[in-house]
mmCIF file of C-alpha atoms and ligand atoms in Angstrom:
data_model
loop_
_atom_site.group_PDB
_atom_site.id
_atom_site.type_symbol
_atom_site.label_atom_id
_atom_site.label_comp_id
_atom_site.label_asym_id
_atom_site.label_seq_id
_atom_site.Cartn_x
_atom_site.Cartn_y
_atom_site.Cartn_z
ATOM 1 C CA LYS K 1 -15.030 -34.569 -46.318
ATOM 2 C CA LYS K 2 -12.763 -34.051 -49.306
ATOM 3 C CA ILE K 3 -11.938 -30.859 -51.174
ATOM 4 C CA THR K 4 -10.121 -30.939 -54.483
ATOM 5 C CA VAL K 5 -8.437 -27.851 -55.878
ATOM 6 C CA VAL K 6 -7.742 -27.948 -59.616
ATOM 7 C CA GLY K 7 -4.722 -25.804 -60.459
ATOM 8 C CA ALA K 8 -1.718 -25.581 -58.131
ATOM 9 C CA GLY K 9 -0.922 -21.981 -59.062
ATOM 10 C CA PHE K 10 -1.318 -18.902 -56.889
ATOM 11 C CA VAL K 11 -5.078 -19.127 -56.342
ATOM 12 C CA GLY K 12 -5.209 -22.922 -56.148
ATOM 13 C CA ALA K 13 -2.331 -23.396 -53.708
ATOM 14 C CA THR K 14 -3.595 -20.589 -51.485
ATOM 15 C CA ALA K 15 -7.114 -22.058 -51.540
ATOM 16 C CA ALA K 16 -5.620 -25.378 -50.429
ATOM 17 C CA HIS K 17 -3.875 -23.486 -47.625
ATOM 18 C CA TRP K 18 -7.067 -21.810 -46.356
ATOM 19 C CA ALA K 19 -9.066 -25.061 -46.637
ATOM 20 C CA ALA K 20 -6.448 -27.078 -44.754
ATOM 21 C CA ALA K 21 -5.953 -24.419 -42.072
ATOM 22 C CA LYS K 22 -9.718 -24.405 -41.481
ATOM 23 C CA GLU K 23 -9.720 -28.236 -41.412
ATOM 24 C CA LEU K 24 -12.641 -28.321 -43.829
ATOM 25 C CA GLY K 25 -11.578 -31.827 -44.858
ATOM 26 C CA ASP K 26 -8.832 -33.669 -46.688
ATOM 27 C CA VAL K 27 -7.339 -31.674 -49.529
ATOM 28 C CA CYS K 28 -6.283 -32.864 -52.982
ATOM 29 C CA ILE K 29 -4.409 -30.530 -55.337
ATOM 30 C CA VAL K 30 -4.268 -31.481 -59.018
ATOM 31 C CA ASP K 31 -2.377 -29.735 -61.819
ATOM 32 C CA ILE K 32 -1.115 -30.563 -65.285
ATOM 33 C CA VAL K 33 2.501 -29.676 -64.394
ATOM 34 C CA GLU K 34 4.400 -32.627 -62.950
ATOM 35 C CA GLY K 35 5.789 -32.087 -59.480
ATOM 36 C CA LEU K 36 4.052 -28.760 -58.856
ATOM 37 C CA PRO K 37 0.961 -30.075 -56.995
ATOM 38 C CA GLN K 38 3.035 -32.758 -55.271
ATOM 39 C CA GLY K 39 5.572 -30.205 -54.056
ATOM 40 C CA LYS K 40 3.008 -27.667 -52.867
ATOM 41 C CA ALA K 41 0.910 -30.363 -51.139
ATOM 42 C CA LEU K 42 3.929 -31.765 -49.303
ATOM 43 C CA ASP K 43 5.106 -28.292 -48.315
ATOM 44 C CA LEU K 44 1.622 -27.470 -46.972
ATOM 45 C CA LEU K 45 1.448 -30.804 -45.138
ATOM 46 C CA GLU K 46 4.787 -29.996 -43.511
ATOM 47 C CA ALA K 47 3.243 -26.781 -42.144
ATOM 48 C CA SER K 48 0.577 -28.820 -40.345
ATOM 49 C CA PRO K 49 2.647 -29.844 -37.296
ATOM 50 C CA VAL K 50 3.609 -26.200 -36.798
ATOM 51 C CA GLU K 51 0.144 -24.740 -37.291
ATOM 52 C CA GLY K 52 -1.688 -27.722 -35.794
ATOM 53 C CA PHE K 53 -4.128 -28.526 -38.570
ATOM 54 C CA ASP K 54 -4.710 -32.230 -39.023
ATOM 55 C CA VAL K 55 -5.943 -33.127 -42.494
ATOM 56 C CA ASN K 56 -4.521 -35.199 -45.300
ATOM 57 C CA ILE K 57 -3.077 -33.208 -48.211
ATOM 58 C CA VAL K 58 -2.204 -34.860 -51.511
ATOM 59 C CA GLY K 59 -0.804 -33.428 -54.740
ATOM 60 C CA THR K 60 -1.294 -35.270 -58.002
ATOM 61 C CA ASN K 61 -1.433 -35.193 -61.805
ATOM 62 C CA ASP K 62 -3.884 -38.100 -61.847
ATOM 63 C CA TYR K 63 -7.619 -37.394 -61.587
ATOM 64 C CA ALA K 64 -8.196 -40.839 -60.059
ATOM 65 C CA ASP K 65 -6.761 -39.325 -56.864
ATOM 66 C CA THR K 66 -9.525 -36.690 -56.853
ATOM 67 C CA ALA K 67 -12.245 -39.373 -56.661
ATOM 68 C CA ASP K 68 -15.253 -38.816 -54.410
ATOM 69 C CA SER K 69 -14.563 -35.161 -53.671
ATOM 70 C CA ASP K 70 -17.391 -33.292 -51.973
ATOM 71 C CA VAL K 71 -16.361 -29.866 -53.248
ATOM 72 C CA VAL K 72 -14.063 -29.044 -56.170
ATOM 73 C CA ILE K 73 -12.584 -25.571 -56.627
ATOM 74 C CA ILE K 74 -11.480 -25.053 -60.227
ATOM 75 C CA THR K 75 -8.668 -22.503 -60.660
ATOM 76 C CA ALA K 76 -6.914 -24.044 -63.669
ATOM 77 C CA GLY K 77 -6.189 -21.653 -66.471
ATOM 78 C CA LEU K 78 -4.073 -18.740 -67.420
ATOM 79 C CA PRO K 79 -4.180 -15.604 -65.271
ATOM 80 C CA ARG K 80 -4.514 -12.118 -66.703
ATOM 81 C CA LYS K 81 -1.373 -10.218 -67.632
ATOM 82 C CA PRO K 82 -1.189 -6.399 -67.371
ATOM 83 C CA GLY K 83 -3.253 -4.828 -70.139
ATOM 84 C CA MET K 84 -5.021 -8.101 -70.895
ATOM 85 C CA SER K 85 -8.786 -8.139 -70.412
ATOM 86 C CA ARG K 86 -10.579 -11.066 -68.830
ATOM 87 C CA ASP K 87 -12.171 -11.674 -72.208
ATOM 88 C CA ASP K 88 -8.802 -12.260 -73.925
ATOM 89 C CA LEU K 89 -8.547 -15.360 -71.830
ATOM 90 C CA LEU K 90 -11.776 -16.777 -73.167
ATOM 91 C CA ALA K 91 -10.675 -19.328 -75.751
ATOM 92 C CA LYS K 92 -7.659 -20.677 -73.866
ATOM 93 C CA ASN K 93 -9.421 -21.081 -70.578
ATOM 94 C CA THR K 94 -12.541 -22.568 -72.178
ATOM 95 C CA ALA K 95 -10.495 -25.528 -73.428
ATOM 96 C CA ILE K 96 -8.757 -25.936 -70.062
ATOM 97 C CA VAL K 97 -11.902 -25.671 -67.926
ATOM 98 C CA LYS K 98 -13.805 -28.024 -70.221
ATOM 99 C CA SER K 99 -11.168 -30.742 -70.023
ATOM 100 C CA VAL K 100 -10.599 -30.523 -66.266
ATOM 101 C CA THR K 101 -14.341 -30.464 -65.552
ATOM 102 C CA GLU K 102 -14.880 -33.614 -67.601
ATOM 103 C CA GLN K 103 -12.206 -35.383 -65.563
ATOM 104 C CA ILE K 104 -13.619 -34.131 -62.275
ATOM 105 C CA ALA K 105 -17.190 -35.148 -63.199
ATOM 106 C CA LYS K 106 -15.992 -38.632 -64.097
ATOM 107 C CA TYR K 107 -14.386 -39.268 -60.712
ATOM 108 C CA SER K 108 -16.619 -37.148 -58.448
ATOM 109 C CA PRO K 109 -20.110 -37.339 -59.952
ATOM 110 C CA ASN K 110 -21.706 -35.924 -56.797
ATOM 111 C CA ALA K 111 -19.379 -32.985 -56.219
ATOM 112 C CA TYR K 112 -20.222 -29.310 -55.899
ATOM 113 C CA LEU K 113 -18.165 -27.225 -58.329
ATOM 114 C CA ILE K 114 -16.878 -23.762 -57.472
ATOM 115 C CA ILE K 115 -15.329 -22.145 -60.533
ATOM 116 C CA VAL K 116 -12.685 -19.430 -60.175
ATOM 117 C CA SER K 117 -11.012 -19.433 -63.627
ATOM 118 C CA ASN K 118 -11.613 -16.336 -65.769
ATOM 119 C CA PRO K 119 -13.559 -15.031 -67.575
ATOM 120 C CA LEU K 120 -15.608 -16.179 -64.650
ATOM 121 C CA ASP K 121 -19.217 -16.046 -65.789
ATOM 122 C CA ALA K 122 -18.388 -17.843 -69.029
ATOM 123 C CA MET K 123 -16.232 -20.479 -67.321
ATOM 124 C CA VAL K 124 -19.103 -21.387 -64.971
ATOM 125 C CA TYR K 125 -21.253 -21.915 -68.041
ATOM 126 C CA VAL K 126 -18.536 -24.120 -69.584
ATOM 127 C CA ALA K 127 -18.210 -26.173 -66.380
ATOM 128 C CA HIS K 128 -21.967 -26.622 -66.208
ATOM 129 C CA LYS K 129 -22.111 -27.917 -69.794
ATOM 130 C CA ALA K 130 -19.002 -30.084 -69.453
ATOM 131 C CA SER K 131 -20.071 -31.674 -66.159
ATOM 132 C CA GLY K 132 -23.737 -32.187 -66.950
ATOM 133 C CA PHE K 133 -24.332 -31.448 -63.258
ATOM 134 C CA PRO K 134 -27.574 -29.829 -62.083
ATOM 135 C CA THR K 135 -27.366 -26.068 -61.702
ATOM 136 C CA ASN K 136 -27.491 -26.151 -57.886
ATOM 137 C CA ARG K 137 -24.095 -27.906 -57.944
ATOM 138 C CA VAL K 138 -22.254 -25.488 -60.247
ATOM 139 C CA MET K 139 -21.381 -21.923 -59.240
ATOM 140 C CA GLY K 140 -18.731 -19.279 -59.697
ATOM 141 C CA MET K 141 -16.694 -17.231 -57.254
ATOM 142 C CA ALA K 142 -16.705 -13.510 -57.957
ATOM 143 C CA GLY K 143 -19.221 -11.676 -55.796
ATOM 144 C CA VAL K 144 -17.675 -12.701 -52.479
ATOM 145 C CA LEU K 145 -14.379 -11.234 -53.685
ATOM 146 C CA ASP K 146 -15.915 -8.104 -55.183
ATOM 147 C CA ALA K 147 -17.938 -7.519 -51.997
ATOM 148 C CA ALA K 148 -14.830 -8.144 -49.870
ATOM 149 C CA ARG K 149 -12.958 -5.497 -51.847
ATOM 150 C CA PHE K 150 -15.848 -3.057 -51.470
ATOM 151 C CA ARG K 151 -15.942 -3.805 -47.705
ATOM 152 C CA THR K 152 -12.199 -3.215 -47.456
ATOM 153 C CA PHE K 153 -12.419 0.147 -49.228
ATOM 154 C CA ILE K 154 -15.413 1.252 -47.118
ATOM 155 C CA ALA K 155 -13.562 0.341 -43.906
ATOM 156 C CA MET K 156 -10.426 2.163 -45.094
ATOM 157 C CA GLU K 157 -12.410 5.288 -46.047
ATOM 158 C CA LEU K 158 -14.299 5.466 -42.735
ATOM 159 C CA GLY K 159 -11.435 4.235 -40.564
ATOM 160 C CA VAL K 160 -13.617 1.506 -39.037
ATOM 161 C CA SER K 161 -13.254 -2.238 -38.572
ATOM 162 C CA VAL K 162 -14.052 -4.364 -41.604
ATOM 163 C CA GLU K 163 -15.961 -6.607 -39.216
ATOM 164 C CA ASP K 164 -18.821 -4.112 -39.096
ATOM 165 C CA VAL K 165 -18.981 -3.547 -42.842
ATOM 166 C CA THR K 166 -21.260 -5.477 -45.187
ATOM 167 C CA ALA K 167 -21.466 -4.938 -48.918
ATOM 168 C CA PHE K 168 -23.675 -6.042 -51.731
ATOM 169 C CA VAL K 169 -22.580 -6.645 -55.309
ATOM 170 C CA LEU K 170 -24.665 -7.912 -58.221
ATOM 171 C CA GLY K 171 -24.008 -8.843 -61.828
ATOM 172 C CA GLY K 172 -21.130 -10.281 -63.808
ATOM 173 C CA HIS K 173 -17.499 -10.348 -62.706
ATOM 174 C CA GLY K 174 -16.248 -7.671 -65.004
ATOM 175 C CA ASP K 175 -16.142 -3.991 -65.500
ATOM 176 C CA THR K 176 -19.963 -4.058 -65.536
ATOM 177 C CA MET K 177 -20.373 -5.436 -61.997
ATOM 178 C CA VAL K 178 -23.011 -3.624 -59.967
ATOM 179 C CA PRO K 179 -22.038 -2.742 -56.381
ATOM 180 C CA LEU K 180 -25.203 -1.550 -54.569
ATOM 181 C CA PRO K 181 -24.272 1.033 -51.912
ATOM 182 C CA ARG K 182 -27.791 1.301 -50.485
ATOM 183 C CA PHE K 183 -27.540 -2.350 -49.384
ATOM 184 C CA SER K 184 -24.065 -1.855 -47.947
ATOM 185 C CA THR K 185 -23.972 -1.155 -44.239
ATOM 186 C CA VAL K 186 -21.698 -0.262 -41.350
ATOM 187 C CA ALA K 187 -23.045 -1.862 -38.168
ATOM 188 C CA GLY K 188 -26.464 -1.899 -39.823
ATOM 189 C CA ILE K 189 -26.314 1.763 -40.905
ATOM 190 C CA PRO K 190 -26.794 2.116 -44.675
ATOM 191 C CA LEU K 191 -23.670 3.471 -46.360
ATOM 192 C CA PRO K 192 -25.436 6.502 -47.928
ATOM 193 C CA GLU K 193 -26.091 7.743 -44.341
ATOM 194 C CA LEU K 194 -22.352 7.822 -43.678
ATOM 195 C CA LEU K 195 -20.699 9.026 -46.876
ATOM 196 C CA PRO K 196 -21.585 11.587 -49.561
ATOM 197 C CA ALA K 197 -22.536 10.249 -52.988
ATOM 198 C CA ASP K 198 -19.260 11.264 -54.692
ATOM 199 C CA LYS K 199 -17.161 9.469 -52.063
ATOM 200 C CA ILE K 200 -19.304 6.340 -52.456
ATOM 201 C CA GLU K 201 -18.969 6.522 -56.236
ATOM 202 C CA ALA K 202 -15.169 6.606 -55.881
ATOM 203 C CA LEU K 203 -15.267 3.457 -53.725
ATOM 204 C CA VAL K 204 -17.574 1.761 -56.238
ATOM 205 C CA ASP K 205 -15.131 2.617 -59.036
ATOM 206 C CA ARG K 206 -12.202 1.271 -57.078
ATOM 207 C CA THR K 207 -14.161 -1.942 -56.418
ATOM 208 C CA ARG K 208 -14.992 -2.310 -60.100
ATOM 209 C CA ASN K 209 -11.296 -1.989 -60.931
ATOM 210 C CA GLY K 210 -10.140 -3.985 -57.909
ATOM 211 C CA GLY K 211 -8.708 -6.830 -59.964
ATOM 212 C CA ALA K 212 -6.824 -4.511 -62.320
ATOM 213 C CA GLU K 213 -5.427 -2.508 -59.378
ATOM 214 C CA ILE K 214 -3.690 -5.644 -58.080
ATOM 215 C CA VAL K 215 -2.561 -6.747 -61.561
ATOM 216 C CA ASN K 216 -0.934 -3.351 -62.104
ATOM 217 C CA LEU K 217 0.841 -3.473 -58.749
ATOM 218 C CA LEU K 218 2.098 -7.042 -59.092
ATOM 219 C CA LYS K 219 3.200 -6.638 -62.731
ATOM 220 C CA THR K 220 3.259 -10.444 -62.980
ATOM 221 C CA GLY K 221 0.145 -12.458 -62.173
ATOM 222 C CA SER K 222 -3.044 -11.372 -60.467
ATOM 223 C CA ALA K 223 -4.720 -11.363 -57.058
ATOM 224 C CA PHE K 224 -4.788 -14.612 -55.130
ATOM 225 C CA PHE K 225 -5.111 -14.168 -51.345
ATOM 226 C CA ALA K 226 -8.595 -12.643 -51.405
ATOM 227 C CA PRO K 227 -9.850 -14.728 -54.356
ATOM 228 C CA SER K 228 -8.819 -18.022 -52.734
ATOM 229 C CA ALA K 229 -10.211 -17.011 -49.335
ATOM 230 C CA SER K 230 -13.502 -16.165 -51.043
ATOM 231 C CA ALA K 231 -13.732 -19.524 -52.830
ATOM 232 C CA VAL K 232 -13.012 -21.352 -49.596
ATOM 233 C CA GLN K 233 -15.716 -19.382 -47.784
ATOM 234 C CA MET K 234 -18.205 -20.685 -50.351
ATOM 235 C CA ALA K 235 -16.885 -24.242 -49.902
ATOM 236 C CA GLU K 236 -17.224 -23.911 -46.138
ATOM 237 C CA SER K 237 -20.847 -22.788 -46.369
ATOM 238 C CA ILE K 238 -21.648 -25.885 -48.451
ATOM 239 C CA LEU K 239 -19.599 -28.384 -46.434
ATOM 240 C CA LYS K 240 -20.960 -27.160 -43.088
ATOM 241 C CA ASP K 241 -24.472 -26.503 -44.434
ATOM 242 C CA LYS K 242 -24.197 -22.973 -43.077
ATOM 243 C CA LYS K 243 -26.808 -21.532 -45.416
ATOM 244 C CA ARG K 244 -24.895 -18.289 -45.702
ATOM 245 C CA ILE K 245 -26.224 -15.666 -48.072
ATOM 246 C CA LEU K 246 -23.311 -14.987 -50.401
ATOM 247 C CA PRO K 247 -23.122 -13.322 -53.794
ATOM 248 C CA CYS K 248 -22.212 -16.075 -56.266
ATOM 249 C CA ALA K 249 -22.356 -16.594 -60.008
ATOM 250 C CA ALA K 250 -25.439 -18.813 -59.975
ATOM 251 C CA TYR K 251 -27.795 -20.061 -62.634
ATOM 252 C CA CYS K 252 -30.706 -17.692 -63.137
ATOM 253 C CA ASN K 253 -33.529 -18.300 -65.505
ATOM 254 C CA LYS K 254 -36.704 -16.546 -64.412
ATOM 255 C CA GLU K 255 -34.859 -14.916 -61.517
ATOM 256 C CA TYR K 256 -34.084 -11.289 -62.290
ATOM 257 C CA GLY K 257 -35.310 -12.041 -65.842
ATOM 258 C CA VAL K 258 -31.868 -13.389 -66.761
ATOM 259 C CA GLY K 259 -33.012 -16.200 -69.051
ATOM 260 C CA GLY K 260 -30.589 -19.065 -68.480
ATOM 261 C CA TYR K 261 -27.148 -17.710 -67.608
ATOM 262 C CA PHE K 262 -24.826 -17.736 -64.606
ATOM 263 C CA VAL K 263 -24.585 -14.250 -63.117
ATOM 264 C CA GLY K 264 -23.737 -12.791 -59.744
ATOM 265 C CA VAL K 265 -26.739 -12.800 -57.425
ATOM 266 C CA PRO K 266 -27.224 -13.373 -53.696
ATOM 267 C CA VAL K 267 -27.798 -17.062 -53.010
ATOM 268 C CA LYS K 268 -28.343 -19.300 -50.026
ATOM 269 C CA LEU K 269 -25.395 -21.727 -49.950
ATOM 270 C CA GLY K 270 -25.882 -24.931 -47.983
ATOM 271 C CA ALA K 271 -25.561 -28.702 -48.129
ATOM 272 C CA ALA K 272 -27.575 -28.730 -51.360
ATOM 273 C CA GLY K 273 -25.323 -26.118 -52.949
ATOM 274 C CA VAL K 274 -27.236 -23.184 -54.376
ATOM 275 C CA GLU K 275 -30.428 -23.717 -52.398
ATOM 276 C CA GLU K 276 -32.106 -20.481 -53.374
ATOM 277 C CA VAL K 277 -31.497 -17.398 -55.467
ATOM 278 C CA ILE K 278 -32.570 -14.395 -53.403
ATOM 279 C CA GLU K 279 -34.430 -11.884 -55.524
ATOM 280 C CA ILE K 280 -34.624 -8.281 -54.483
ATOM 281 C CA LYS K 281 -36.450 -5.394 -56.072
ATOM 282 C CA LEU K 282 -34.053 -3.154 -57.937
ATOM 283 C CA LEU K 283 -34.486 0.564 -58.571
ATOM 284 C CA PRO K 284 -34.784 1.459 -62.284
ATOM 285 C CA GLU K 285 -31.159 2.659 -62.577
ATOM 286 C CA GLU K 286 -29.899 -0.431 -60.724
ATOM 287 C CA LYS K 287 -31.940 -2.654 -63.017
ATOM 288 C CA THR K 288 -30.452 -0.905 -66.050
ATOM 289 C CA ALA K 289 -26.914 -1.466 -64.738
ATOM 290 C CA PHE K 290 -27.712 -5.100 -63.896
ATOM 291 C CA ASP K 291 -29.217 -5.726 -67.343
ATOM 292 C CA ARG K 292 -26.121 -4.230 -68.954
ATOM 293 C CA SER K 293 -23.976 -6.599 -66.918
ATOM 294 C CA VAL K 294 -26.121 -9.598 -67.887
ATOM 295 C CA GLU K 295 -25.844 -8.520 -71.532
ATOM 296 C CA ALA K 296 -22.030 -8.581 -71.199
ATOM 297 C CA VAL K 297 -22.229 -12.129 -69.784
ATOM 298 C CA ARG K 298 -24.594 -13.184 -72.568
ATOM 299 C CA ASN K 299 -22.196 -11.847 -75.232
ATOM 300 C CA LEU K 300 -19.312 -13.701 -73.635
ATOM 301 C CA VAL K 301 -21.251 -16.975 -73.552
ATOM 302 C CA LYS K 302 -22.414 -16.501 -77.154
ATOM 303 C CA ASN K 303 -18.773 -16.504 -78.285
ATOM 304 C CA LEU K 304 -17.954 -19.746 -76.512
ATOM 305 C CA GLN K 305 -16.734 -22.681 -78.551
ATOM 306 C CA ILE K 306 -17.601 -25.507 -76.196
HETATM 307 P P1 NAI I 401 -1.604 -19.510 -62.013
HETATM 308 O O1 NAI I 401 -1.012 -19.425 -63.360
HETATM 309 O O2 NAI I 401 -0.777 -19.216 -60.827
HETATM 310 O O3 NAI I 401 -2.199 -20.986 -61.806
HETATM 311 C C1 NAI I 401 -2.955 -21.638 -62.779
HETATM 312 C C2 NAI I 401 -2.577 -23.101 -62.705
HETATM 313 O O4 NAI I 401 -3.437 -23.819 -63.612
HETATM 314 C C3 NAI I 401 -1.128 -23.394 -63.129
HETATM 315 O O5 NAI I 401 -0.444 -24.066 -62.101
HETATM 316 C C4 NAI I 401 -1.293 -24.263 -64.367
HETATM 317 O O6 NAI I 401 -0.290 -25.261 -64.469
HETATM 318 C C5 NAI I 401 -2.659 -24.878 -64.115
HETATM 319 N N1 NAI I 401 -3.250 -25.449 -65.317
HETATM 320 C C6 NAI I 401 -3.240 -24.966 -66.572
HETATM 321 N N2 NAI I 401 -3.844 -25.819 -67.400
HETATM 322 C C7 NAI I 401 -4.264 -26.865 -66.650
HETATM 323 C C8 NAI I 401 -4.957 -28.064 -66.941
HETATM 324 N N3 NAI I 401 -5.359 -28.356 -68.175
HETATM 325 N N4 NAI I 401 -5.192 -28.914 -65.917
HETATM 326 C C9 NAI I 401 -4.796 -28.626 -64.668
HETATM 327 N N5 NAI I 401 -4.144 -27.502 -64.333
HETATM 328 C C10 NAI I 401 -3.883 -26.632 -65.319
HETATM 329 O O7 NAI I 401 -2.910 -18.583 -62.022
HETATM 330 P P2 NAI I 401 -3.735 -18.059 -60.754
HETATM 331 O O8 NAI I 401 -3.240 -16.720 -60.373
HETATM 332 O O9 NAI I 401 -3.799 -19.137 -59.750
HETATM 333 O O10 NAI I 401 -5.195 -17.860 -61.420
HETATM 334 C C11 NAI I 401 -5.942 -18.976 -61.821
HETATM 335 C C12 NAI I 401 -7.225 -18.544 -62.540
HETATM 336 O O11 NAI I 401 -8.105 -17.887 -61.641
HETATM 337 C C13 NAI I 401 -6.992 -17.557 -63.691
HETATM 338 O O12 NAI I 401 -7.856 -17.868 -64.768
HETATM 339 C C14 NAI I 401 -7.405 -16.230 -63.086
HETATM 340 O O13 NAI I 401 -7.784 -15.284 -64.061
HETATM 341 C C15 NAI I 401 -8.546 -16.663 -62.219
HETATM 342 N N6 NAI I 401 -8.910 -15.737 -61.158
HETATM 343 C C16 NAI I 401 -10.238 -15.493 -60.941
HETATM 344 C C17 NAI I 401 -10.671 -14.649 -59.944
HETATM 345 C C18 NAI I 401 -12.129 -14.436 -59.723
HETATM 346 O O14 NAI I 401 -12.498 -13.501 -59.064
HETATM 347 N N7 NAI I 401 -13.000 -15.278 -60.230
HETATM 348 C C19 NAI I 401 -9.696 -13.953 -59.099
HETATM 349 C C20 NAI I 401 -8.325 -14.334 -59.332
HETATM 350 C C21 NAI I 401 -7.957 -15.191 -60.347
#
């Protein structure tokens, strides 16, 4: 198997690290900056005798080296700066994601694409258009990260192991994301049984602002450990045909009444990529919040100059 990571920055290099350490396959890192992917790939390869992972790792500026990838994780783009919204990135990252996707599609026509670049829901749409790939092979990483943050905050609040905590997040990857506490559990116990509503609401708020919290702490750049781990978990589910149910930005048309956009929904991820969008019945207030989130995605996509 072969995994290509586009973008050798914080998210891309760390994704390469997780993928190599898990021995998911050979890893190719491609970036526009000369030397950067080569240097990071060689450095990572030199960690392999110490850590004992045995995969090939190549860094390149030439898309020919990405040929025949099974999964491609696209992280190329500019990250958010403090005070900058994800939407400010729209025009710049549209041009970048379009051009890299065209190159990837040319050399790996059968690949599964996992988009990470922001603004996420719009960039998945751009990658879908630019690749011409069927919708089961194009998806975005957001929900796994948002749910992981929610799980972390729940575990911290209750003082329990994160291993026992599950969380459920729907909608776009923005301030309108919809964490659903009633589907979040601790060892199977629904969260509302364990915490009062105001405490849960505080955790939901923190989750919604999880990206900004890290941006404000770092001052330069944005989160990368959890985002890259999340993208690699999606890649793993595809490469190993695990059929995990993960929240991903997936194409929904009739599902949830979305009407042809990529939004965060639970999907079955296996060897055929997005094998199924899992539809659940939402309560009226959840549906309202979800629809608001979809509307935000729709507005973003409407402003795209592809
Ligand atoms: P970074 O700046 O460290 O890395 C981005 C890399 O992309 C740089 O190495 C740059 O040279 C490269 N690049 C730029 N234009 C390129 C092109 N045309 N072809 C190939 N490579 C190109 O940024 P970082 O922190 O790795 O973030 C990457 C992206 O991921 C950003 O858009 C960020 O907002 C997004 N992100 C998304 C998350 C999500 O939940 N979906 C979470 C975290 C980051």
